[in-house]
Coordinates of C-alpha atoms in Angstrom, one line a residue:
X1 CA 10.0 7.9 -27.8
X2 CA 10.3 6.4 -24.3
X3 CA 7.4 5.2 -22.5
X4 CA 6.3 6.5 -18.9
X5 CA 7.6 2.8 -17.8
X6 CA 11.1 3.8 -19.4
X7 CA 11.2 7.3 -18.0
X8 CA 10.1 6.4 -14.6
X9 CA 13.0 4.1 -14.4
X10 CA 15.7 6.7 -15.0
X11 CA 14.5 8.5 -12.1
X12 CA 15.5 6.9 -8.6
X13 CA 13.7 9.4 -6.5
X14 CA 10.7 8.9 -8.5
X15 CA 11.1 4.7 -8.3
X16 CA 11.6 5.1 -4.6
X17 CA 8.7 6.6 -4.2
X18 CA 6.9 4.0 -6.2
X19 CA 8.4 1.4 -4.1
X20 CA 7.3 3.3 -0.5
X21 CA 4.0 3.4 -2.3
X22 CA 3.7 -0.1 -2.4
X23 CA 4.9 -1.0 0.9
X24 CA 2.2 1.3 2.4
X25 CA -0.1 -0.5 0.3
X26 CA 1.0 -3.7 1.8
X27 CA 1.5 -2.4 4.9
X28 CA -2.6 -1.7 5.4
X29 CA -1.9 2.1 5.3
X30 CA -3.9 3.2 1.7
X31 CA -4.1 7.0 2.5
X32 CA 0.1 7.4 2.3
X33 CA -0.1 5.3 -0.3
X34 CA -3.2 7.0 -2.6
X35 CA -1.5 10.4 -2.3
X36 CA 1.5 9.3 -3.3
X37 CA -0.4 7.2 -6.5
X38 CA -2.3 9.9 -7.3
X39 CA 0.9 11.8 -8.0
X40 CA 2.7 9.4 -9.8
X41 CA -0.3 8.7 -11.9
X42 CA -0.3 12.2 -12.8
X43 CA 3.6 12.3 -13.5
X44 CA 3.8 8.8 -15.6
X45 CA -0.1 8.2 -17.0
X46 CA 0.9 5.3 -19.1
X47 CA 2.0 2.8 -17.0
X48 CA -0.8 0.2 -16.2
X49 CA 0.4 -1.2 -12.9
X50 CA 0.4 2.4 -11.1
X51 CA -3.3 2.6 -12.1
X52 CA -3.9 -0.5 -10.9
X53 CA -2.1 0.2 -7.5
X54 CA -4.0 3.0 -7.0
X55 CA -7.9 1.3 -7.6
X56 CA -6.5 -0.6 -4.9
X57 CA -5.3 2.3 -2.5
X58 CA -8.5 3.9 -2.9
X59 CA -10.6 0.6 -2.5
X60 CA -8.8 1.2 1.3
X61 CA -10.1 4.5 1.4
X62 CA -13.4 3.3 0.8
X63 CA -13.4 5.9 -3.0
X64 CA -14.9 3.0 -4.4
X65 CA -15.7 5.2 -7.3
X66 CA -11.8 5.9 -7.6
X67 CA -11.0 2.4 -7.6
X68 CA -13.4 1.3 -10.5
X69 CA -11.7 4.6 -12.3
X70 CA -8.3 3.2 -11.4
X71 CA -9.3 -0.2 -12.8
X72 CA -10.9 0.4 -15.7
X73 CA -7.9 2.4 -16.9
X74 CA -5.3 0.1 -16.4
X75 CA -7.4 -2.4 -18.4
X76 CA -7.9 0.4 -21.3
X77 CA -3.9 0.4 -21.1
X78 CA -3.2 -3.0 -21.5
X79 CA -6.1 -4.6 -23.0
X80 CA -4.6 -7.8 -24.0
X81 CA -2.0 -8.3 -21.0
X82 CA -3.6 -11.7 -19.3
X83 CA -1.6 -11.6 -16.1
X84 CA -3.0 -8.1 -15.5
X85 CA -6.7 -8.6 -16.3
X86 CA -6.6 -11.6 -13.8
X87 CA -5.6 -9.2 -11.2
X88 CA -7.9 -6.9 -12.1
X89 CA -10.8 -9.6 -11.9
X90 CA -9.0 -10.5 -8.6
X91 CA -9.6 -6.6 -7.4
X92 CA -13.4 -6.7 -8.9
X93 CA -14.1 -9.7 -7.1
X94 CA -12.8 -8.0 -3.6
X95 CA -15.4 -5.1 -4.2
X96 CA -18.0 -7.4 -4.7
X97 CA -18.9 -6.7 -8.7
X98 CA -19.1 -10.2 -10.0
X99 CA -20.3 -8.9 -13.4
X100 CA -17.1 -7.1 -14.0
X101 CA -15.0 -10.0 -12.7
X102 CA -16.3 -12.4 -14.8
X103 CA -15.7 -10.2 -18.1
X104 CA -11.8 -9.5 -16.8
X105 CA -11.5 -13.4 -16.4
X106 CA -12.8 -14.2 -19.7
X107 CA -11.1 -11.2 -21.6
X108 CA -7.9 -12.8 -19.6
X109 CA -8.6 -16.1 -21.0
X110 CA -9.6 -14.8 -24.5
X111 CA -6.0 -12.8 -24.9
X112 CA -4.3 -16.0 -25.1
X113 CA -6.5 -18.5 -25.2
X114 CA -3.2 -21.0 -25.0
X115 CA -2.5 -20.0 -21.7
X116 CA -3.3 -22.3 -19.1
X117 CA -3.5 -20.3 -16.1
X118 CA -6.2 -17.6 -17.7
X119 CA -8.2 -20.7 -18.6
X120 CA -7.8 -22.3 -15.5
X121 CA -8.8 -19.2 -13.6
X122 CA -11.7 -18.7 -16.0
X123 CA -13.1 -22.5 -15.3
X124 CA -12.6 -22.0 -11.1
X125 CA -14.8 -18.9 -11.5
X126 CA -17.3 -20.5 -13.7
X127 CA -17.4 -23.3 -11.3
X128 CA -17.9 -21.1 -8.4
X129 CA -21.1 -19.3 -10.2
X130 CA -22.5 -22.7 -10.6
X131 CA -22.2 -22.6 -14.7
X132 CA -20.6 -25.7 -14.7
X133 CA -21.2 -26.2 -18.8
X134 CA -19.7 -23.4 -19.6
X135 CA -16.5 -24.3 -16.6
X136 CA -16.4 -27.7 -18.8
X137 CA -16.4 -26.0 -22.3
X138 CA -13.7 -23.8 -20.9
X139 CA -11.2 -26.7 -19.6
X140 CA -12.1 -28.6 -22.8
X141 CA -10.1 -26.5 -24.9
X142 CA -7.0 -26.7 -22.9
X143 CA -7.2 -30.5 -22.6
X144 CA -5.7 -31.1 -26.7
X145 CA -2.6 -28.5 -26.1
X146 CA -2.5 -29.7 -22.1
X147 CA -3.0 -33.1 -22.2
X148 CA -1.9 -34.7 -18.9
X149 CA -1.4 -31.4 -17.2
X150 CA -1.9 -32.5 -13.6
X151 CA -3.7 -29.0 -12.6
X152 CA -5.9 -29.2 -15.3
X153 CA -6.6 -32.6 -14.4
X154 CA -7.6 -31.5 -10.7
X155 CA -9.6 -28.4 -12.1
X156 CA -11.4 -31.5 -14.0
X157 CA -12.3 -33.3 -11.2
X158 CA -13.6 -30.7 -9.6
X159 CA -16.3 -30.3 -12.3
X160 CA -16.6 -34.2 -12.0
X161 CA -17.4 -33.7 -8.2
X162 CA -19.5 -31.0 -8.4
X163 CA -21.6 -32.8 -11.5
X164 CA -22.2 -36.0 -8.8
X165 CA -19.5 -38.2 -11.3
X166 CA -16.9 -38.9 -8.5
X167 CA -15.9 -42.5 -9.8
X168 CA -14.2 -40.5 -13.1
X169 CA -13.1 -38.5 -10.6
X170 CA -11.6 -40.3 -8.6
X171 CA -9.6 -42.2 -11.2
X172 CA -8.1 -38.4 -12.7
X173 CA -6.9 -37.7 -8.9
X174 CA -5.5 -40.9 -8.8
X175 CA -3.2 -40.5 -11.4
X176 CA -2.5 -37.2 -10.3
X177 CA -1.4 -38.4 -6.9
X178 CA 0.6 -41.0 -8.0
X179 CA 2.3 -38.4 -9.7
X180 CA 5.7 -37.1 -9.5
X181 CA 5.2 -33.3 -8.8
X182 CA 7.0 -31.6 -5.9
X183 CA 4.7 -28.9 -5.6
X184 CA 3.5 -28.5 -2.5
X185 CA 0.6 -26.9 -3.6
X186 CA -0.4 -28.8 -5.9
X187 CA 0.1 -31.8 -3.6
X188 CA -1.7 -30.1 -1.1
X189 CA -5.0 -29.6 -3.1
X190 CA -5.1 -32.5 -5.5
X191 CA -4.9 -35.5 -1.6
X192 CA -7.7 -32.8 -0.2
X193 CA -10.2 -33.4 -3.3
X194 CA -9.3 -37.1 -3.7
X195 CA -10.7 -37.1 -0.5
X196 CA -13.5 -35.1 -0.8
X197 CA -14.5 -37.4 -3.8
X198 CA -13.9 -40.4 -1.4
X199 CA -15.7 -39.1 1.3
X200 CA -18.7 -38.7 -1.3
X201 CA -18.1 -42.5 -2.1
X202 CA -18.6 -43.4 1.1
X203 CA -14.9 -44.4 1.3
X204 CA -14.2 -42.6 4.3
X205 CA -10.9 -44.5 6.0
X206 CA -9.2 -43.8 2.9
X207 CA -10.4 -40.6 2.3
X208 CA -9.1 -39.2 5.9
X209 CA -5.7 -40.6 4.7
X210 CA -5.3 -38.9 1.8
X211 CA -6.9 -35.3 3.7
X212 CA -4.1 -36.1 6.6
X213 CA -1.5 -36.8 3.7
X214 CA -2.3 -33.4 1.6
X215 CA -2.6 -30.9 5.0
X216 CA 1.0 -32.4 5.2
X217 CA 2.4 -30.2 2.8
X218 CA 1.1 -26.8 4.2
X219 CA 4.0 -26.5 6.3
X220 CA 6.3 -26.6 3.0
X221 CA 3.9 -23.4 1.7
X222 CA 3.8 -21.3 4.4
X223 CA 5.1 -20.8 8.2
X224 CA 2.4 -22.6 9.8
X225 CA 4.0 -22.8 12.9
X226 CA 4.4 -18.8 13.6
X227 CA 0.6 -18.4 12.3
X228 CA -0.5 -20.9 15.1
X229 CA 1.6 -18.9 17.6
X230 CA 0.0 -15.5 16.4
X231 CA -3.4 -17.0 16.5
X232 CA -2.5 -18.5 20.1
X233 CA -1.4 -15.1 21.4
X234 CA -3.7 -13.2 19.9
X235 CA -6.9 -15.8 21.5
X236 CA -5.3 -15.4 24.8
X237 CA -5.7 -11.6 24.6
X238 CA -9.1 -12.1 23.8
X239 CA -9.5 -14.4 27.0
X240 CA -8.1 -11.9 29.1
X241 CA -10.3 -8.9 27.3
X242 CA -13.8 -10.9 27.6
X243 CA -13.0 -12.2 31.5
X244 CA -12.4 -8.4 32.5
X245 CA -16.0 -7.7 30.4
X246 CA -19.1 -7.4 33.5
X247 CA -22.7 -7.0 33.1
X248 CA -22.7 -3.1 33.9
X249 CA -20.6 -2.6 31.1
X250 CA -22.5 -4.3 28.2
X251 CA -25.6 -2.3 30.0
X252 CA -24.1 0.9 29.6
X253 CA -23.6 0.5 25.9
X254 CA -26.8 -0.5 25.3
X255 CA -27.7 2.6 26.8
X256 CA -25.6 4.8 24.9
X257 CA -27.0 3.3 21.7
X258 CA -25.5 4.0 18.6
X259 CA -23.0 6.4 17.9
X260 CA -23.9 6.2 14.1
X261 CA -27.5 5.9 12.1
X262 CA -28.1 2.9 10.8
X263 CA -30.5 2.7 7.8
X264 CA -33.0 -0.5 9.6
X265 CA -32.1 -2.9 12.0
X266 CA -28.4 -4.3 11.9
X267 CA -28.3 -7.7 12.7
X268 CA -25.1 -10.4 12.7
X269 CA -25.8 -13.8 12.0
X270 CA -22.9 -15.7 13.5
X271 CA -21.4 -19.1 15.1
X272 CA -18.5 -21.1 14.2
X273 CA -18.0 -21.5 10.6
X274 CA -19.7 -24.6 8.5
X275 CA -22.7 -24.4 11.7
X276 CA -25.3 -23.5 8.5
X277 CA -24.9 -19.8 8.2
X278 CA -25.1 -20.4 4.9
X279 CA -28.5 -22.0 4.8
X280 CA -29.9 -19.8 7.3
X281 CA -28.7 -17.1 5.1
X282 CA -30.3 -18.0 2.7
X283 CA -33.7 -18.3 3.5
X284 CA -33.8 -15.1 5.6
X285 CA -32.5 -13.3 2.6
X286 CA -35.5 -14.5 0.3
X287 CA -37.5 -12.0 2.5
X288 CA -38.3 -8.7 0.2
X289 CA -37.6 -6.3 3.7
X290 CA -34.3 -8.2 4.4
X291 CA -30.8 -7.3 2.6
X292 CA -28.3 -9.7 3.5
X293 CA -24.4 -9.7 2.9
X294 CA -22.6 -12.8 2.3
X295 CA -19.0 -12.8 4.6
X296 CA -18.7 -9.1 3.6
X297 CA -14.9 -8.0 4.7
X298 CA -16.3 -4.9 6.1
X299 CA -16.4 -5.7 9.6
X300 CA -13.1 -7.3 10.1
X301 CA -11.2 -4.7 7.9
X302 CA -13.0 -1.3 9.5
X303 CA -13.8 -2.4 12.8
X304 CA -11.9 -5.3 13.9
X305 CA -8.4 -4.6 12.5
X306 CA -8.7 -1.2 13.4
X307 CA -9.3 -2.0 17.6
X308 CA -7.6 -5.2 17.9
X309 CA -5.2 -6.1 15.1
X310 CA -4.1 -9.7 15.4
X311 CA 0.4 -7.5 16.1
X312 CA -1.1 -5.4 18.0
X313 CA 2.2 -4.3 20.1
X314 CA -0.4 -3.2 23.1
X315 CA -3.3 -5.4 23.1
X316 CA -6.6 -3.1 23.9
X317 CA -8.6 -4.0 27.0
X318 CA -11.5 -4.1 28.8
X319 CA -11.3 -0.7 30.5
X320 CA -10.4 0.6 26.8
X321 CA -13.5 -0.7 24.6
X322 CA -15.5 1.0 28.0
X323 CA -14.1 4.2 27.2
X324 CA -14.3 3.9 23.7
X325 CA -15.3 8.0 22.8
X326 CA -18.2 8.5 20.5
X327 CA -16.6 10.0 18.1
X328 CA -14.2 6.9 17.5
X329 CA -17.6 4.6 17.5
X330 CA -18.9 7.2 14.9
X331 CA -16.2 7.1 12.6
X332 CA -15.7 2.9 12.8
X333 CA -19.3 2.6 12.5
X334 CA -19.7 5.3 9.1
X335 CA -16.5 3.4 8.2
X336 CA -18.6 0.0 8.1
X337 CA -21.3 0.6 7.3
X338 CA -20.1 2.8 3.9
X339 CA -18.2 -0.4 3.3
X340 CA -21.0 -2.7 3.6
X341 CA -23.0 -0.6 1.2
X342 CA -20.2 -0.1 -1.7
X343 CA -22.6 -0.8 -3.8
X344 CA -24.2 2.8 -3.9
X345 CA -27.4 2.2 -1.5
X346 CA -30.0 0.5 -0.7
X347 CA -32.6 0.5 -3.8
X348 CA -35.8 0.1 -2.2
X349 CA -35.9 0.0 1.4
X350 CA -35.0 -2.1 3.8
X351 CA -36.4 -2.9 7.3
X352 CA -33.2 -5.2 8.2
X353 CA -29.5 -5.0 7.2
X354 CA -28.6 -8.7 7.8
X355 CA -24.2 -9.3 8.3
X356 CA -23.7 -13.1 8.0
X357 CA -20.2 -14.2 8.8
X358 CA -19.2 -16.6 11.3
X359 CA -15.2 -16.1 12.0
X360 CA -16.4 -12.5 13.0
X361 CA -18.5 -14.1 16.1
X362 CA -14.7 -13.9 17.8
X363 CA -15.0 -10.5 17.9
X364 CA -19.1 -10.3 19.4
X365 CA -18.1 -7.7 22.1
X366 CA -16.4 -5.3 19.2
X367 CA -19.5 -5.6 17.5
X368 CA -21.9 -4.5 20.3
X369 CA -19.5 -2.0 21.5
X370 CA -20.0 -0.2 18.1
X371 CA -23.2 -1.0 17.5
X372 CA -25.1 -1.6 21.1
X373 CA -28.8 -2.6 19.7
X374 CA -27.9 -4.9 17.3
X375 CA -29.3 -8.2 17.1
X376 CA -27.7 -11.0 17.3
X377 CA -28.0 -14.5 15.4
X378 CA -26.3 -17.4 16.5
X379 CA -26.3 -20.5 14.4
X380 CA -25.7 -23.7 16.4
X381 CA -24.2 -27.2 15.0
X382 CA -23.5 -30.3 16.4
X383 CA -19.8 -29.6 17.8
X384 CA -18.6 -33.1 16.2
X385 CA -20.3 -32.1 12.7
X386 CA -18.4 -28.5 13.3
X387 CA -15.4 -30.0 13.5
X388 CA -15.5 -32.4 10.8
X389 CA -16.6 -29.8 8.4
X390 CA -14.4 -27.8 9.2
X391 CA -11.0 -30.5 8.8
X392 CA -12.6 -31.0 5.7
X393 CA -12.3 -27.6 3.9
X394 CA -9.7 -26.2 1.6
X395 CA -9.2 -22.4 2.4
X396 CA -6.4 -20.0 2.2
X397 CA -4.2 -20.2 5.1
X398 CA -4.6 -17.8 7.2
X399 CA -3.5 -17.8 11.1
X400 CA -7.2 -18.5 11.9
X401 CA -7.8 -21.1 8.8
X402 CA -4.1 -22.9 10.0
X403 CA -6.3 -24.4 12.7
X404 CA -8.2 -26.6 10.2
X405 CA -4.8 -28.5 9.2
X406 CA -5.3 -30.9 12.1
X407 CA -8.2 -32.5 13.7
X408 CA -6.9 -31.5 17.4
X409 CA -6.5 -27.9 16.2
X410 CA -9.7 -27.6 14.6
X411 CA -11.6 -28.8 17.9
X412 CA -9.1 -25.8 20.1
X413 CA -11.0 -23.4 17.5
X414 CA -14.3 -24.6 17.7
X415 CA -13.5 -24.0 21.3
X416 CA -12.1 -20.7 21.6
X417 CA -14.8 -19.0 18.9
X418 CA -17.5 -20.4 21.0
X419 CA -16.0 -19.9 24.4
X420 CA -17.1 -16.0 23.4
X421 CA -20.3 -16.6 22.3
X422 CA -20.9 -18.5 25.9
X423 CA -19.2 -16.2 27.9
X424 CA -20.8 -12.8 25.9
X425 CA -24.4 -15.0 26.1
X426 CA -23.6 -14.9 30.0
X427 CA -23.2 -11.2 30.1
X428 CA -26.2 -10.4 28.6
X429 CA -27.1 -7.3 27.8
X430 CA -28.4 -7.6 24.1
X431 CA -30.8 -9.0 22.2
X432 CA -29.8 -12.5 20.7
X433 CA -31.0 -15.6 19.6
X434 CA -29.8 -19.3 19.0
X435 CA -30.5 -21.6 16.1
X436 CA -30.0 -25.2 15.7
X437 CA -28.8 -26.5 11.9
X438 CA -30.7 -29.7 12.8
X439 CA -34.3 -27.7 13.6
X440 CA -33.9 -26.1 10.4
X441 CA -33.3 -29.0 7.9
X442 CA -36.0 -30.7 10.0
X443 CA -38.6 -28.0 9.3
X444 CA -37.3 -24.9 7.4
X445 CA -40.9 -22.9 8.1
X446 CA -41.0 -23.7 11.3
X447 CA -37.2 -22.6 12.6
X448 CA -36.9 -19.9 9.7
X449 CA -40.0 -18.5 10.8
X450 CA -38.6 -18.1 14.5
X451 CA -35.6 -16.5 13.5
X452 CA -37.0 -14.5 10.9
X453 CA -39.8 -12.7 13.5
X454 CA -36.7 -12.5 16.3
X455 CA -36.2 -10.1 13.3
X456 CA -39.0 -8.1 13.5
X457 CA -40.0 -9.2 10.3
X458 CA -43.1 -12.0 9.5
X459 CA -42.5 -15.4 7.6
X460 CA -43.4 -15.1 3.4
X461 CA -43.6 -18.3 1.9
X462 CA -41.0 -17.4 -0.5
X463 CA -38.2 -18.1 2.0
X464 CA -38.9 -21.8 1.8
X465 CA -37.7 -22.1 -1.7
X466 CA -34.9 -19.8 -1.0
X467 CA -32.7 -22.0 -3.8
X468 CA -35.3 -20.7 -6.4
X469 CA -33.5 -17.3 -5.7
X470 CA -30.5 -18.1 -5.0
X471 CA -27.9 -15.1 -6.2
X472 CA -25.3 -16.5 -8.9
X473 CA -22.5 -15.6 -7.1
X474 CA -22.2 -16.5 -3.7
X475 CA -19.1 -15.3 -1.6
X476 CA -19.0 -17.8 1.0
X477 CA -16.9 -20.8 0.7
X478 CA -19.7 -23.1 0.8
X479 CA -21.1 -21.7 -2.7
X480 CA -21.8 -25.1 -4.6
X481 CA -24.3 -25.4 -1.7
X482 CA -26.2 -22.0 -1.7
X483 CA -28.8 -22.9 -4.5
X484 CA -29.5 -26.6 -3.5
X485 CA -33.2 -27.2 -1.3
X486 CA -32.8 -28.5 1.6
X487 CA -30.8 -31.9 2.6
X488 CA -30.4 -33.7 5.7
X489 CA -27.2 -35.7 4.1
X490 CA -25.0 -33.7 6.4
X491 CA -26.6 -34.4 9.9
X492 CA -24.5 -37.1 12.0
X493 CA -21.7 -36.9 9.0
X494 CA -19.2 -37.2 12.1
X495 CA -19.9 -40.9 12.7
X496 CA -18.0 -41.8 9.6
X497 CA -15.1 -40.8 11.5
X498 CA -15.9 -41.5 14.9
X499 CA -12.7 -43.4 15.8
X500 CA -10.4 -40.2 14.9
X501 CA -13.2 -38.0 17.1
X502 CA -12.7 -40.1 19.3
X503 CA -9.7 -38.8 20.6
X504 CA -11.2 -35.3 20.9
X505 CA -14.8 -35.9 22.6
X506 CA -13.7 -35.0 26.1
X507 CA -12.6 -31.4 24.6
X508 CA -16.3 -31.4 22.8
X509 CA -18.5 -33.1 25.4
X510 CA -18.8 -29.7 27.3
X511 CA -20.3 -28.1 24.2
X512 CA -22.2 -31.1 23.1
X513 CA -23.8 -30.4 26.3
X514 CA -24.4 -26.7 26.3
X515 CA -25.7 -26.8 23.2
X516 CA -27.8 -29.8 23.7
X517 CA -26.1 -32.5 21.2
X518 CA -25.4 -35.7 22.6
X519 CA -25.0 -39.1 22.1

């Protein structure tokens, strides 16, 4: 007997329609896209891939109870198929259930427990929820089959890192450097934790050669050069937008209030990325009436995308986000707000809903437009610290992350994400505050109490061992750091590489200044 696979196939109209499913899918539109899964599903119930498809159509639609259906019967499909279970995980992870992610990955790794990319993917996750035995145990049982494998050998050192034992790993990156693979990729990441390692060693000339040496290769992985120029155009939009912004307006938002109900006091903690948004995090969500979300997608995908996507063929103005009608507010706000709580509620209550993700701070004035009274957190760095930090981080490349490939383009960022703070801080009109890194680490009480009660909330000594409670899996990409006290190891980093930063101070000096870091 054929299978639904086999018997789709002989029908063109039927694959067609697959394939228009898909490119929906990829195309950000998940409504066209669910109907038409939810049909084929119906037609041809055996196939695990259209199940899958469709958990992630509904996840668009915000059904997150469709999408957990979807899932969990393309796993009962093909219970042993590794490739598929790590996308599953992959899907999990997006909808923020760790708990099913990690059994996908280790079912993944467990259906062949020969194959090197389920137990690589089983180690990173590990790794990433701080279990770094069990990562090790993992990558252990590859090593007698894999032996010399130069991936496993990076996913190695990474554990060696992590663990504090950078001399063994530095000599596993070495080899693997020396190498002869042509993979870009693989090129790219192995020079970028040699120099991490390097950096920890305190050999930091050698370690900015190697990170200049791997950011080398991103060009050979993606287009680099056309994300820079969307990212350019799409900052000089936002220029234009935010100069056209006055006083009166913001006013007359606030005054409008919001067009939705919030359950407690929204509040967006913000600032350029790797400014300590993590820390600050943290410790304001150790408070028992404070729910915090760790770089939820929610704002961006609901909010963001939906007013002022990056292709946008007319790019909205001033005049525009004025006349946004309530009932456009209402629905982006329910939107964001039903994504931010995909989890199914609240639990017990909450006095303060608490968004923390920096790269949204480019879009402040979207934010209050939508949501008029919220208040706002920004956390301040030294600009040279920023920047460094910054350089030095591996992320997916994105045409906002393509900044970080060079030094000069890292500092244009740090620039244009905090030119809208300054110019939305001149405007006025909402409740904010501004927090320095540095006052923190110097006295945690102290500069978490000030922020917390800017909150409306009072200081509970639990806050100050925030890493006591720290949640096992942490979404921003500055995890490893999430459960570790406080250190002051990161203050003044920048003068390890002041003679590169050198180049780049008069772009800085103006925020040094406003911000009140200098020398």
């Amino acid at each position: 007997m054929p299978t639904d696979l086999a018997k789709l196939q002989r029908m063109p109209h039927q694959v067609a329609r697959w394939q228009s499913a898909q490119q929906q899918l990829l195309s950000h539109h998940p409504a066209q896209a669910l109907s038409a899964y939810r049909n084929l599903v119906e037609r041809f119930p055996g196939i695990p891939q259209l199940w899958v498809e469709l958990g992630m159509a509904a996840a668009g639609e915000l059904d997150f109870t469709l999408a957990e259906q979807g899932f969990s019967r393309a796993q009962q499909l093909a219970p042993g198929d590794s490739a598929l279970l790590l996308v599953l995980a992959q899907q999990y992870q997006r909808l923020r259930r760790p708990e099913r992610a990690t059994a996908c990955f280790e079912k993944a790794a467990a259906a062949d427990p020969h194959l090197l990319p389920a137990r690589l993917s089983l180690a990173a996750w590990y790794e990433r929820q701080r279990r770094l035995d069990e990562a090790w145990r993992c990558l252990e049982q590859c090593d007698v089959r894999h032996r010399g494998n130069p991936e496993l050998a990076c996913a190695q050192a990474l554990l060696l890192h992590r663990l504090g034992r950078n001399s063994e790993a530095e000599a596993l990156l070495r080899a693997v450097v020396n190498g002869s693979s042509e993979n870009p990729s693989l090129r790219f990441s192995s020079r970028h934790l040699l120099a991490l390692v390097l950096d920890a060693l305190g050999n930091y000339e050698e370690a900015l050669k190697w990170l200049l040496e791997g950011k080398a290769q991103a060009p050979l992985m993606v287009n680099t050069a056309k994300m820079e120029r969307d990212y350019d155009r799409a900052d000089q939009r936002r220029r234009q937008l935010l100069a056209e912004l006055t006083p009166a307006m913001l006013q007359r938002w606030r005054e409008q209030g919001d067009a939705v109900p919030v359950p407690g006091k929204l509040a967006f903690l913000g600032g350029h990325p790797r400014s300590g948004t993590t820390l600050l995090e943290q410790v304001l969500a150790a408070h028992p009436s404070l729910l915090a979300f760790d770089e939820p997608e929610s704002f961006a995908e609901e909010i963001w995308h939906a007013l002022a996507p990056m292709d946008a063929a007319h790019p909205l103005t001033a005049a525009q986000l004025d006349a946004l009608p309530a009932p456009q507010r209402r629905r982006l706000g329910e939107r964001y707000l039903k994504s931010l709580l995909r989890s199914g509620g609240l639990g017990e209550t909450k006095h303060v809903l608490l968004d923390k993700n920096p790269s949204p701070t480019a879009a402040l004035h979207l934010w209050l437009r939508v949501f008029p009274p919220l208040r706002v957190v920004i956390a301040l760095r030294d600009p040279r610290d920023v920047v460094l930090s910054c350089f030095f981080q591996n992320l997916m490349l994105t045409p906002t992350n393509v900044n970080f490939l060079s030094l000069e383009r890292t500092a244009k960022h740090y620039a244009d994400l905090m030119d809208v703070w300054r110019r939305l801080r001149e405007l006025g009109g909402f409740e904010w505050l501004e927090t320095r890194y540095e006052d923190l680490v110097a006295d945690i009480q102290s500069e978490g109490s000030r922020v917390t009660q800017f909150l409306g909330l009072t200081w509970t000594p639990a806050q100050a061992q925030y890493h006591k409670a720290a949640q096992p899996h942490v979404f921003s990409p500055t995890y490893s750091e999430a459960a570790q006290p406080v250190y002051r190891r990161a203050i003044g980093r920048w003068h390890h590489y002041a003679a590169a930063l050198e180049p780049l101070q008069p772009r800085l000096e103006p925020y040094c200044r406003a911000f009140g870091y200098g020398g």
